[in-house]
Every structure is written in structure tokens, then in C-alpha cells.
PDB file of C-alpha atoms in Angstrom:
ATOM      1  CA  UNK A   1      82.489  45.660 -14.467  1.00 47.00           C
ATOM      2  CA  UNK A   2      86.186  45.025 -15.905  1.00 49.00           C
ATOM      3  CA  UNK A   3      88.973  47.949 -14.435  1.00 48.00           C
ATOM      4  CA  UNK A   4      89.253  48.864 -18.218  1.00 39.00           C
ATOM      5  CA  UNK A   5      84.896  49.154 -18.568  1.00 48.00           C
ATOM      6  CA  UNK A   6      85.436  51.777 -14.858  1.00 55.00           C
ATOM      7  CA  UNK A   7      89.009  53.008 -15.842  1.00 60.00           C
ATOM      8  CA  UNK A   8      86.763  54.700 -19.226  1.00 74.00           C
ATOM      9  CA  UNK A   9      84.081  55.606 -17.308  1.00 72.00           C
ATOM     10  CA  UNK A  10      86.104  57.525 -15.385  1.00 81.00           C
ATOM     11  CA  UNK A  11      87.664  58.927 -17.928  1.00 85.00           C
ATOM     12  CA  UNK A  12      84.535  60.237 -19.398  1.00 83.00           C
ATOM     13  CA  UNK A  13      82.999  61.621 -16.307  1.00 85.00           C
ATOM     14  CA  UNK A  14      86.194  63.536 -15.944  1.00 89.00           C
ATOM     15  CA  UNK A  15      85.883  64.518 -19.765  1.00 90.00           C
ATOM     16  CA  UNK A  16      82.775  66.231 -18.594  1.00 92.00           C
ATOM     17  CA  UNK A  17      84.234  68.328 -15.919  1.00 92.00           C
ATOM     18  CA  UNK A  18      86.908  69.611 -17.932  1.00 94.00           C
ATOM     19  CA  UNK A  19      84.483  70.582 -20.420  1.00 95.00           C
ATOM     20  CA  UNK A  20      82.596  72.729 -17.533  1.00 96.00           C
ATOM     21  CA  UNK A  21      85.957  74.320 -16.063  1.00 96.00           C
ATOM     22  CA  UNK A  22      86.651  74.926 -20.015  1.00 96.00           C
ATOM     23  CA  UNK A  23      83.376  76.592 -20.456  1.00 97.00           C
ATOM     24  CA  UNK A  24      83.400  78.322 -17.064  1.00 97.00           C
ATOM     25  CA  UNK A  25      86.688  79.921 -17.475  1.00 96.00           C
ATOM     26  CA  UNK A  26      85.213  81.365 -21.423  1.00 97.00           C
ATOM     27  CA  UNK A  27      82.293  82.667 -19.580  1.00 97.00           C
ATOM     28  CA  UNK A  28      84.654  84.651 -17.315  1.00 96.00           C
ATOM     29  CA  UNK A  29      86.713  86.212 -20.097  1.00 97.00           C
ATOM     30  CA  UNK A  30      83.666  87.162 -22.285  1.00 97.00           C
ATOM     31  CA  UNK A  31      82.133  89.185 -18.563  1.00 97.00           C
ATOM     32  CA  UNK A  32      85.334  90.359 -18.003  1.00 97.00           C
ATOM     33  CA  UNK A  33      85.980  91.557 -22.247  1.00 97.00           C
ATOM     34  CA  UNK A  34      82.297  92.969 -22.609  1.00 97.00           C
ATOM     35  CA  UNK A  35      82.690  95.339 -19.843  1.00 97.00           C
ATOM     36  CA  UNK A  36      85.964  96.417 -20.460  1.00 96.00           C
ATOM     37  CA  UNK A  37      84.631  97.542 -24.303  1.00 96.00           C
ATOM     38  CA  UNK A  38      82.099  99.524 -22.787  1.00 96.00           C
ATOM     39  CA  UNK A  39      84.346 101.327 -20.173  1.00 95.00           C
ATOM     40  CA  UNK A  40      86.822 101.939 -22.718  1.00 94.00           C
ATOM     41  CA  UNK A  41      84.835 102.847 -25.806  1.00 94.00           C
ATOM     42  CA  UNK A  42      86.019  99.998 -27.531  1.00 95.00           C
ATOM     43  CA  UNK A  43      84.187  98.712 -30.285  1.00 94.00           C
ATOM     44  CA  UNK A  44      86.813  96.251 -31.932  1.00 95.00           C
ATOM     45  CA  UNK A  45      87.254  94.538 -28.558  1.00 96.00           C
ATOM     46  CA  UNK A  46      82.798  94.727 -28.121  1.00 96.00           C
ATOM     47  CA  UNK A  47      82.881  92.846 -31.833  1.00 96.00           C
ATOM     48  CA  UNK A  48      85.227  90.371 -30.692  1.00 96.00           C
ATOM     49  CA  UNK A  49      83.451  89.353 -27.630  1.00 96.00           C
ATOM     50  CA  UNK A  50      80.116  88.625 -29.877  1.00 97.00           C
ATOM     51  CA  UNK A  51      82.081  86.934 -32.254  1.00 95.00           C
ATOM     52  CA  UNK A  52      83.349  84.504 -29.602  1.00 95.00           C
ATOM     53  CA  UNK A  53      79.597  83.410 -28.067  1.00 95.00           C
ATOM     54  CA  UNK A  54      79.594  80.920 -30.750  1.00 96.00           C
ATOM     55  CA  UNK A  55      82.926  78.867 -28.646  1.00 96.00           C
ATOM     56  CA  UNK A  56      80.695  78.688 -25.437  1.00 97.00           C
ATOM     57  CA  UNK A  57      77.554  77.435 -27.063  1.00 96.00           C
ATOM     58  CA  UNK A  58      79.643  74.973 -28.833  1.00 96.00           C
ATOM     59  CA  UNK A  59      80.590  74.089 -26.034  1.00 96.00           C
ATOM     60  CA  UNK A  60      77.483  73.939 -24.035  1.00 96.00           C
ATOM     61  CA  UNK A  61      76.444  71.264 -27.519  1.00 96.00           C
ATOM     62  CA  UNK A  62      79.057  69.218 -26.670  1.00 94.00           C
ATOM     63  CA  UNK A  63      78.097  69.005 -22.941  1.00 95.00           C
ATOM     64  CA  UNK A  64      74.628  67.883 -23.691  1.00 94.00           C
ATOM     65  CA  UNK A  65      76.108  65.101 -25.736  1.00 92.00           C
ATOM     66  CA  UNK A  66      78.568  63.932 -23.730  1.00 89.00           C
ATOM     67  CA  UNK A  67      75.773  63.557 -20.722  1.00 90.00           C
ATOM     68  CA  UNK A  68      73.330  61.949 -23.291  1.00 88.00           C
ATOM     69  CA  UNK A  69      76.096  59.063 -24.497  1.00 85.00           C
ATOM     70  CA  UNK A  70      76.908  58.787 -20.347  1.00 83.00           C
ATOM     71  CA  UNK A  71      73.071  58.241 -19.158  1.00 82.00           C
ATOM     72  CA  UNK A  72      72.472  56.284 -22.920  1.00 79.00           C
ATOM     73  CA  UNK A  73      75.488  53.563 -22.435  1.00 73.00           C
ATOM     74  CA  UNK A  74      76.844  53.994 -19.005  1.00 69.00           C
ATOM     75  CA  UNK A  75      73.322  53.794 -17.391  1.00 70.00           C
ATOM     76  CA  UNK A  76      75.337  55.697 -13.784  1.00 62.00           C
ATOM     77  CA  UNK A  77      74.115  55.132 -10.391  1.00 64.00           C
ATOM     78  CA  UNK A  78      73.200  57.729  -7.592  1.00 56.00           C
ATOM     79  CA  UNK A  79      75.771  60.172  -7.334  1.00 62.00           C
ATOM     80  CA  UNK A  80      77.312  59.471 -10.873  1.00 76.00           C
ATOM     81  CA  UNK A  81      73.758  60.017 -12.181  1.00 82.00           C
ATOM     82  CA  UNK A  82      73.534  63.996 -10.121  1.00 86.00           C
ATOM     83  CA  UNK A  83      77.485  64.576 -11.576  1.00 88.00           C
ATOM     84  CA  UNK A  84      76.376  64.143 -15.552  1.00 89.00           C
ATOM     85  CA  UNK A  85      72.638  65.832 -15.032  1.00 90.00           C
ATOM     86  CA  UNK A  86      74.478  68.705 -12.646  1.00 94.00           C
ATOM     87  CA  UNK A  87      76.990  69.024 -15.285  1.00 94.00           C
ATOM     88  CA  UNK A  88      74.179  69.792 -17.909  1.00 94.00           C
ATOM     89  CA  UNK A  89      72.098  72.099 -15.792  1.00 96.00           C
ATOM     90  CA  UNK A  90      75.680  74.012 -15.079  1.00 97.00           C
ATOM     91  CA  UNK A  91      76.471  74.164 -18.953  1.00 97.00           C
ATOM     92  CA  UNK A  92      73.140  76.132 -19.239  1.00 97.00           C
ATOM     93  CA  UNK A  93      73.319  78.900 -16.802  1.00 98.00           C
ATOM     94  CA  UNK A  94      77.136  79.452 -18.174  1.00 98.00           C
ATOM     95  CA  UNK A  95      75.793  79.610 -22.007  1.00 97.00           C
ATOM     96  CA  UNK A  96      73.725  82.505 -20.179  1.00 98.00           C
ATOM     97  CA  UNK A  97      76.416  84.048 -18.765  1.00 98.00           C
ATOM     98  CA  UNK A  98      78.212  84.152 -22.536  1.00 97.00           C
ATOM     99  CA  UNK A  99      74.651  85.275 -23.930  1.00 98.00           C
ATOM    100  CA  UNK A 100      74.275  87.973 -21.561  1.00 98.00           C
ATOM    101  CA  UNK A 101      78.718  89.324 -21.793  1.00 98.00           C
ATOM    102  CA  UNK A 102      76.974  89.660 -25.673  1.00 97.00           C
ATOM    103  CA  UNK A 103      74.614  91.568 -24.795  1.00 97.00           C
ATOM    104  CA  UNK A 104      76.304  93.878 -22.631  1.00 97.00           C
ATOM    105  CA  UNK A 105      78.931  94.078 -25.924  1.00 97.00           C
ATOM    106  CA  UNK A 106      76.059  94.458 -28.181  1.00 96.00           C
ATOM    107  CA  UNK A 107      74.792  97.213 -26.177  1.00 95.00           C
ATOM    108  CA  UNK A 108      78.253  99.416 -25.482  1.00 94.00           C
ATOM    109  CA  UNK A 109      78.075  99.287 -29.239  1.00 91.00           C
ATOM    110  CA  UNK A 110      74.598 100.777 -29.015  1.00 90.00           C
ATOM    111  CA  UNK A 111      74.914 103.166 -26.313  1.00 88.00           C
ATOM    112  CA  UNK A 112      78.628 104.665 -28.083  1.00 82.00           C
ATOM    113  CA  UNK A 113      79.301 107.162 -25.074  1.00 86.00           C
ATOM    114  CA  UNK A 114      81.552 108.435 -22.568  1.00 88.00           C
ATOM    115  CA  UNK A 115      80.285 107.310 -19.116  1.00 91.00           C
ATOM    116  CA  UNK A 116      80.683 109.276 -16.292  1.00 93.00           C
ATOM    117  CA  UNK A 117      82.759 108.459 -13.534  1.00 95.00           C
ATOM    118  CA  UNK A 118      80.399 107.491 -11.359  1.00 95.00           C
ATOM    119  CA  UNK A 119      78.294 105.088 -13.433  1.00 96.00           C
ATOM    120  CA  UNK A 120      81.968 103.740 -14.381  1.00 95.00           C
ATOM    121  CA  UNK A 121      82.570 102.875 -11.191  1.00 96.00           C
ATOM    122  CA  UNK A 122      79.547 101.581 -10.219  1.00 96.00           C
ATOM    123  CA  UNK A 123      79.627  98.728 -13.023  1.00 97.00           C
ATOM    124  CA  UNK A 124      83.274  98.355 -12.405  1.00 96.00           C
ATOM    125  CA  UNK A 125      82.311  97.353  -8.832  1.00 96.00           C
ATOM    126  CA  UNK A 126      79.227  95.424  -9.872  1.00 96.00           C
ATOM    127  CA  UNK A 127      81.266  93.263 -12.787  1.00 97.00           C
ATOM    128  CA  UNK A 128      84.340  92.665 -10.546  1.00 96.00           C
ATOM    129  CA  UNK A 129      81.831  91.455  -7.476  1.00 96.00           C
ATOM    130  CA  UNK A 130      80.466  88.816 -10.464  1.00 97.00           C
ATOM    131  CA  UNK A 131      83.158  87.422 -12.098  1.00 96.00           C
ATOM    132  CA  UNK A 132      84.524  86.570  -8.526  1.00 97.00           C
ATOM    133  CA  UNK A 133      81.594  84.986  -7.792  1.00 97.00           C
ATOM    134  CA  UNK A 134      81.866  83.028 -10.711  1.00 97.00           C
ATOM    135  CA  UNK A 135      84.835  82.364 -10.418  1.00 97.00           C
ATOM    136  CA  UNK A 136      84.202  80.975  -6.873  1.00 98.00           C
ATOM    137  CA  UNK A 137      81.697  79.037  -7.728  1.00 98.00           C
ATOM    138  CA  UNK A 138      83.624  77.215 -10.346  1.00 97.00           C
ATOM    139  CA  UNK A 139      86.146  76.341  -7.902  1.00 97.00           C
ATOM    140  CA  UNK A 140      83.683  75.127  -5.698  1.00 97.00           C
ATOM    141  CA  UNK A 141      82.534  72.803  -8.708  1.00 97.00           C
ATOM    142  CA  UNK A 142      86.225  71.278  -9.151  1.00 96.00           C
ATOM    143  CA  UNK A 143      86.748  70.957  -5.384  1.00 96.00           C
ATOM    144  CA  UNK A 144      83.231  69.629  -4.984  1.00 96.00           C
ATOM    145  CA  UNK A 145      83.690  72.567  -2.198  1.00 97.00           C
ATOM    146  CA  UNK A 146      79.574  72.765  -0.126  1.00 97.00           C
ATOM    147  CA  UNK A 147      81.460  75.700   1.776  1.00 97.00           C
ATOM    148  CA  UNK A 148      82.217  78.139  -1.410  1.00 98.00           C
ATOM    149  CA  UNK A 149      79.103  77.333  -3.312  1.00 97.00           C
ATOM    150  CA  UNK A 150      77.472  79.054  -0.208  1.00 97.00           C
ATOM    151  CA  UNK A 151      79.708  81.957  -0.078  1.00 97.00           C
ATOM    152  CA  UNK A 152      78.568  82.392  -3.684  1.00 97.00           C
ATOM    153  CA  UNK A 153      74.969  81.803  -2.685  1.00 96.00           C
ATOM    154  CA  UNK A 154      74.995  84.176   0.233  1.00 94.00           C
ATOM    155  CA  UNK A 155      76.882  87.101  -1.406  1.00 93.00           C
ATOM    156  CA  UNK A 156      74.153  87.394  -4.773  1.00 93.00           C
ATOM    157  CA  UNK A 157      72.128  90.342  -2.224  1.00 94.00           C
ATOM    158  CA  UNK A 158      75.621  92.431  -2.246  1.00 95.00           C
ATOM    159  CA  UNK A 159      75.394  91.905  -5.944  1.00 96.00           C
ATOM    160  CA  UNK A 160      72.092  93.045  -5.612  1.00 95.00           C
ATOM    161  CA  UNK A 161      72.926  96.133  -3.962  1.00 96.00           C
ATOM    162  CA  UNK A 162      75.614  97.042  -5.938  1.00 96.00           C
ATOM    163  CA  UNK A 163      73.377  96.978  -9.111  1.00 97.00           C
ATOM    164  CA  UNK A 164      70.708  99.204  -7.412  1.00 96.00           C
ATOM    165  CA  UNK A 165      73.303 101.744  -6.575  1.00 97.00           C
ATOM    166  CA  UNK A 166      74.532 101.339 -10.655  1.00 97.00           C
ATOM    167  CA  UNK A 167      70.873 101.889 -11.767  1.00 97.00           C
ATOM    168  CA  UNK A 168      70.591 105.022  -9.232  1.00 97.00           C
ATOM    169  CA  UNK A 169      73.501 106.646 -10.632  1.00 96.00           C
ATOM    170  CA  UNK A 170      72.181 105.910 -14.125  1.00 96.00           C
ATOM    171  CA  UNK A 171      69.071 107.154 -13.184  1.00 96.00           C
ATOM    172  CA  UNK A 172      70.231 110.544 -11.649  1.00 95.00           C
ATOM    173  CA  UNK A 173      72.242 111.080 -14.905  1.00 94.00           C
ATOM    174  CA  UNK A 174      69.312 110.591 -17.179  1.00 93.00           C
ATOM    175  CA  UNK A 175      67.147 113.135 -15.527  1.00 92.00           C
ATOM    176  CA  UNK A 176      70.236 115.681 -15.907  1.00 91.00           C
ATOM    177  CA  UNK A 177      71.264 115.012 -19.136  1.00 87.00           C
ATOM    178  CA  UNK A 178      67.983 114.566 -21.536  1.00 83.00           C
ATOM    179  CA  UNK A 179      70.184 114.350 -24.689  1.00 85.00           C
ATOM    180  CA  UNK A 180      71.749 110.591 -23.795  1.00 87.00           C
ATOM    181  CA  UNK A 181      68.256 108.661 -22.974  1.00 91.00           C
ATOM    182  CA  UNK A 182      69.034 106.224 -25.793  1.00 92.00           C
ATOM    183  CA  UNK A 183      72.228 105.559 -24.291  1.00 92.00           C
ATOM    184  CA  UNK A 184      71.754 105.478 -20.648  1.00 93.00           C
ATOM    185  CA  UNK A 185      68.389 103.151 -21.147  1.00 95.00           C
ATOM    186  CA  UNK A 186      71.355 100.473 -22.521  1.00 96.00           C
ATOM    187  CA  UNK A 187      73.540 101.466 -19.865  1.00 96.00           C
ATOM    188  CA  UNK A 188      69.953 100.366 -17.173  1.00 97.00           C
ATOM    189  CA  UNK A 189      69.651  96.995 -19.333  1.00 97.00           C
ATOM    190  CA  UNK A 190      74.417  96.372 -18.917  1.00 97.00           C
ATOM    191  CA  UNK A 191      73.429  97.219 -15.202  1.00 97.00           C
ATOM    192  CA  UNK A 192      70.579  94.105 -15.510  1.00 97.00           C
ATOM    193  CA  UNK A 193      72.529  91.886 -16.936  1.00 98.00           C
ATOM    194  CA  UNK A 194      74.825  91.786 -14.290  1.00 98.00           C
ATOM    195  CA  UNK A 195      72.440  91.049 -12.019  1.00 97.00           C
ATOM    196  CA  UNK A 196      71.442  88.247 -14.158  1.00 97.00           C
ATOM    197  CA  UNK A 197      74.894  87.309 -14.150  1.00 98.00           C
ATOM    198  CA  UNK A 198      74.893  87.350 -10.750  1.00 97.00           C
ATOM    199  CA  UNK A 199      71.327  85.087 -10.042  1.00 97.00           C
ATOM    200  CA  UNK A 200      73.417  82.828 -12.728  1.00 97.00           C
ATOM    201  CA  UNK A 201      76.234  82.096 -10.800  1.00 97.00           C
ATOM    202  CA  UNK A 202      73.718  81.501  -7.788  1.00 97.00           C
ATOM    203  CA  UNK A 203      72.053  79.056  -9.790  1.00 97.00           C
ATOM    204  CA  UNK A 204      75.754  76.711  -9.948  1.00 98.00           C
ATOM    205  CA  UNK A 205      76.018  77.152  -6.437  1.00 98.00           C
ATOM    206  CA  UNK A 206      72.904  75.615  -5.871  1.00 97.00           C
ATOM    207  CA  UNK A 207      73.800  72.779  -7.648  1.00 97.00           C
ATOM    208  CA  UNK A 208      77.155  72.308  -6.476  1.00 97.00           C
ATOM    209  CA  UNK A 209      75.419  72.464  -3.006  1.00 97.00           C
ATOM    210  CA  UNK A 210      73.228  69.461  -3.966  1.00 95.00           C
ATOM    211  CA  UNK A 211      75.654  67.955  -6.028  1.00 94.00           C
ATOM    212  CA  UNK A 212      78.212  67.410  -2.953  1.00 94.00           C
ATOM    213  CA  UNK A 213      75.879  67.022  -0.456  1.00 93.00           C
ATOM    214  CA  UNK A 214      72.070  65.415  -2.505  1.00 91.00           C
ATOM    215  CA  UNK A 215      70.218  67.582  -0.241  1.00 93.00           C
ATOM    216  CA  UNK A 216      69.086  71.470  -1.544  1.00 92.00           C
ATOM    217  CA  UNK A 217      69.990  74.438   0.225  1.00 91.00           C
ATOM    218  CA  UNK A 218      67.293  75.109   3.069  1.00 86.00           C
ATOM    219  CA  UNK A 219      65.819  79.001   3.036  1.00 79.00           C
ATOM    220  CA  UNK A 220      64.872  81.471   0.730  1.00 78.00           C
ATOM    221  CA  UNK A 221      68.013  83.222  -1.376  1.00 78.00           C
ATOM    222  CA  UNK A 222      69.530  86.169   0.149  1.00 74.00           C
ATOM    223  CA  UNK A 223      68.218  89.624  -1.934  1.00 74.00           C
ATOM    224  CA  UNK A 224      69.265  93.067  -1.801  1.00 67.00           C
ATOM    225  CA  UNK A 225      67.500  95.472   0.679  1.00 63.00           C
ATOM    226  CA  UNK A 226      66.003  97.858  -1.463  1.00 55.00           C
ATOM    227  CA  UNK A 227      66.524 100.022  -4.887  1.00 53.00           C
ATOM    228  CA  UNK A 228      65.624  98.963  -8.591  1.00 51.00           C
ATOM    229  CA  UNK A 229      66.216  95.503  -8.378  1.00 48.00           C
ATOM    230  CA  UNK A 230      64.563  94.344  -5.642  1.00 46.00           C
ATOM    231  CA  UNK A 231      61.761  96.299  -6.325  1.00 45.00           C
ATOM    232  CA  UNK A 232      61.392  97.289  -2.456  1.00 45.00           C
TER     233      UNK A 232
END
């Protein structure tokens, strides 16, 4: 293979991560927008985080390709074969991460209310504990870092936690104030989507883990003790 034939190759394969940091660092401004428009009652700042899904999927399009023309025409080997199909898998649970910021958006549309301090806090806490696990995990994607992906992996059970105490709260308020069911059942579904978030960014660290190392990580993922998530 000529040095210009590996000098483009290279090139492209580095194409590819920039796209994912790209994409990653979308995903974390949509989390980050969403729940600030339903803390703050904002609906011009909830329409303009739907309006902006369309940049990550775009995105996520232009992933896919870019690993199609690299298996298609550069037919890579062993490791260069897990950094193109990790790169796809990653490009999917971010689009999820922009889907679900929308839907959080959508719903502080739909739920239009004042939340109480508590429940404000609670997905405060809950948001903030994701998008630094995101954020995390993305580094540990650039730095090919085994070590952070498994900080990410290990913390999803305080995510866990912290949405079961979000759910409580929302809970409690419901069965005190009968008049906002509509809007506290879309404040229960915000609080799930975090946690989906949450699984999402566990999902990356898994395949950082396997990307760096080609082994997966032994043991069953660490969950949340007990509450509305876990079920327990």
C-alpha cells in the first residue's frame, strides 16, 4: 500500500471520529437545552431544541456512509475494522440521546407548569449526573481511554438512583395535587428519559471498552438498588 493509499486512509478514519466528537458534543447541548426549557418554562428555547434533532440525525446519515465507503473500498483489518463498525454503533445510541433531549422538549411543552422545587432539583441532579457521563464517555472515545469508559459504566446505578428519587418526588406530588396529573405523568416520562439517557451513554462505554481493548466488559451492569426504575 503506497504512503499516499495509508496517508488517506488515515485521513478518513480520522474523518469518522471527528464526525462522532461532532455528534457527541450536539447530543450534549440538546440534554443540556431540553432541560433547561422545562426548568425555566421556556417554550422558545423547547422549540429550538426540536428544531435542531434534524443536525444530529444528519449527522448520524453521514456516519453510516462514511463507514459503508470505508468497509466497501478500504476493505480494514482487525482493529481498523472494530474503529468504523464501533463508530456506527456509537452514532446510534447518540441519535437516541438527540431523540430523547426532543422528547423531554416536546414534553415541557406539554406539561406547561411550574415545578416544584423539589422535582426541580431532582432532574437538575439527574440531567447534570448524565451529561457528565456523556461527556466522559466521549472523552474516553477520543483518548481510546478503557479506564473512563468504566467509570461511565459503573456510575449508570447512581443514575439509576437518582431517577427513582425524581419519580418519588413526582409521585408524592401527584397524589397531593390531583389538578396537574396531565402534567406530572410528562414530568414521570422527562424523569425516563434520563434514565434512557443514562443506559445510552452506558451503551458507548461498552464499546469503547471493546473497542480499546477487543474483549467485552465481564459482569452484569451495575443497577440502582431499588425505587421505580429498577422495579425492586
Amino acid at each position: 500500500m503506497t504512503t499516499h493509499i495509508v496517508k488517506s486512509y488515515e485521513e478518513q478514519l480520522q474523518n469518522l471520529n471527528n464526525a462522532i466528537v461532532k455528534m457527541g458534543g450536539l447530543a450534549e447541548t440538546q440534554l443540556e437545552n431540553a432541560v433547561n426549557a422545562l426548568i425555566d418554562r421556556d417554550s422558545e428555547g423547547a422549540d429550538a431544541t426540536i428544531g435542531r434533532d434534524d443536525r444530529i440525525d444528519d449527522l448520524e446519515k453521514n456516519i453510516e456512509e462514511k463507514v459503508v465507503d470505508l468497509i466497501a473500498f478500504r476493505q480494514p483489518m482487525a482493529i481498523d475494522l472494530r474503529e468504523t463498525v464501533s463508530a456506527m454503533k456509537i452514532s446510534s445510541d447518540l441519535e437516541r440521546i438527540g431523540d430523547l433531549s426532543k422528547n423531554i422538549a416536546k414534553r415541557s411543552r406539554s406539561a406547561n407548569m411550574e415545578l416544584p422545587d423539589d422535582i426541580k432539583k431532582n432532574i437538575k441532579a439527574a440531567a447534570n449526573l448524565v451529561q457528565k457521563n456523556l461527556k466522559l464517555v466521549l472523552d474516553s472515545y477520543v483518548d481510546r481511554d478503557k479506564d473512563k469508559a468504566m467509570k461511565v459504566w459503573n456510575s449508570d446505578e447512581e443514575i439509576d438512583d437518582l431517577v427513582n428519587v425524581t419519580m418519588n418526588s413526582i409521585i408524592q406530588f401527584m397524589s397531593k395535587n390531583k389538578n396537574n396529573i396531565k402534567g406530572s405523568t410528562h414530568l414521570l416520562f422527562v424523569a425516563k428519559n434520563l434514565e434512557r439517557m443514562g443506559d445510552h451513554a452506558t451503551n458507548i462505554a461498552e464499546i469503547v471498552y471493546y473497542l480499546v481493548t477487543g474483549d467485552n466488559i465481564d459482569g452484569d451492569r451495575p443497577k440502582g438498588t431499588t425505587g421505580v426504575v429498577t422495579g425492586r
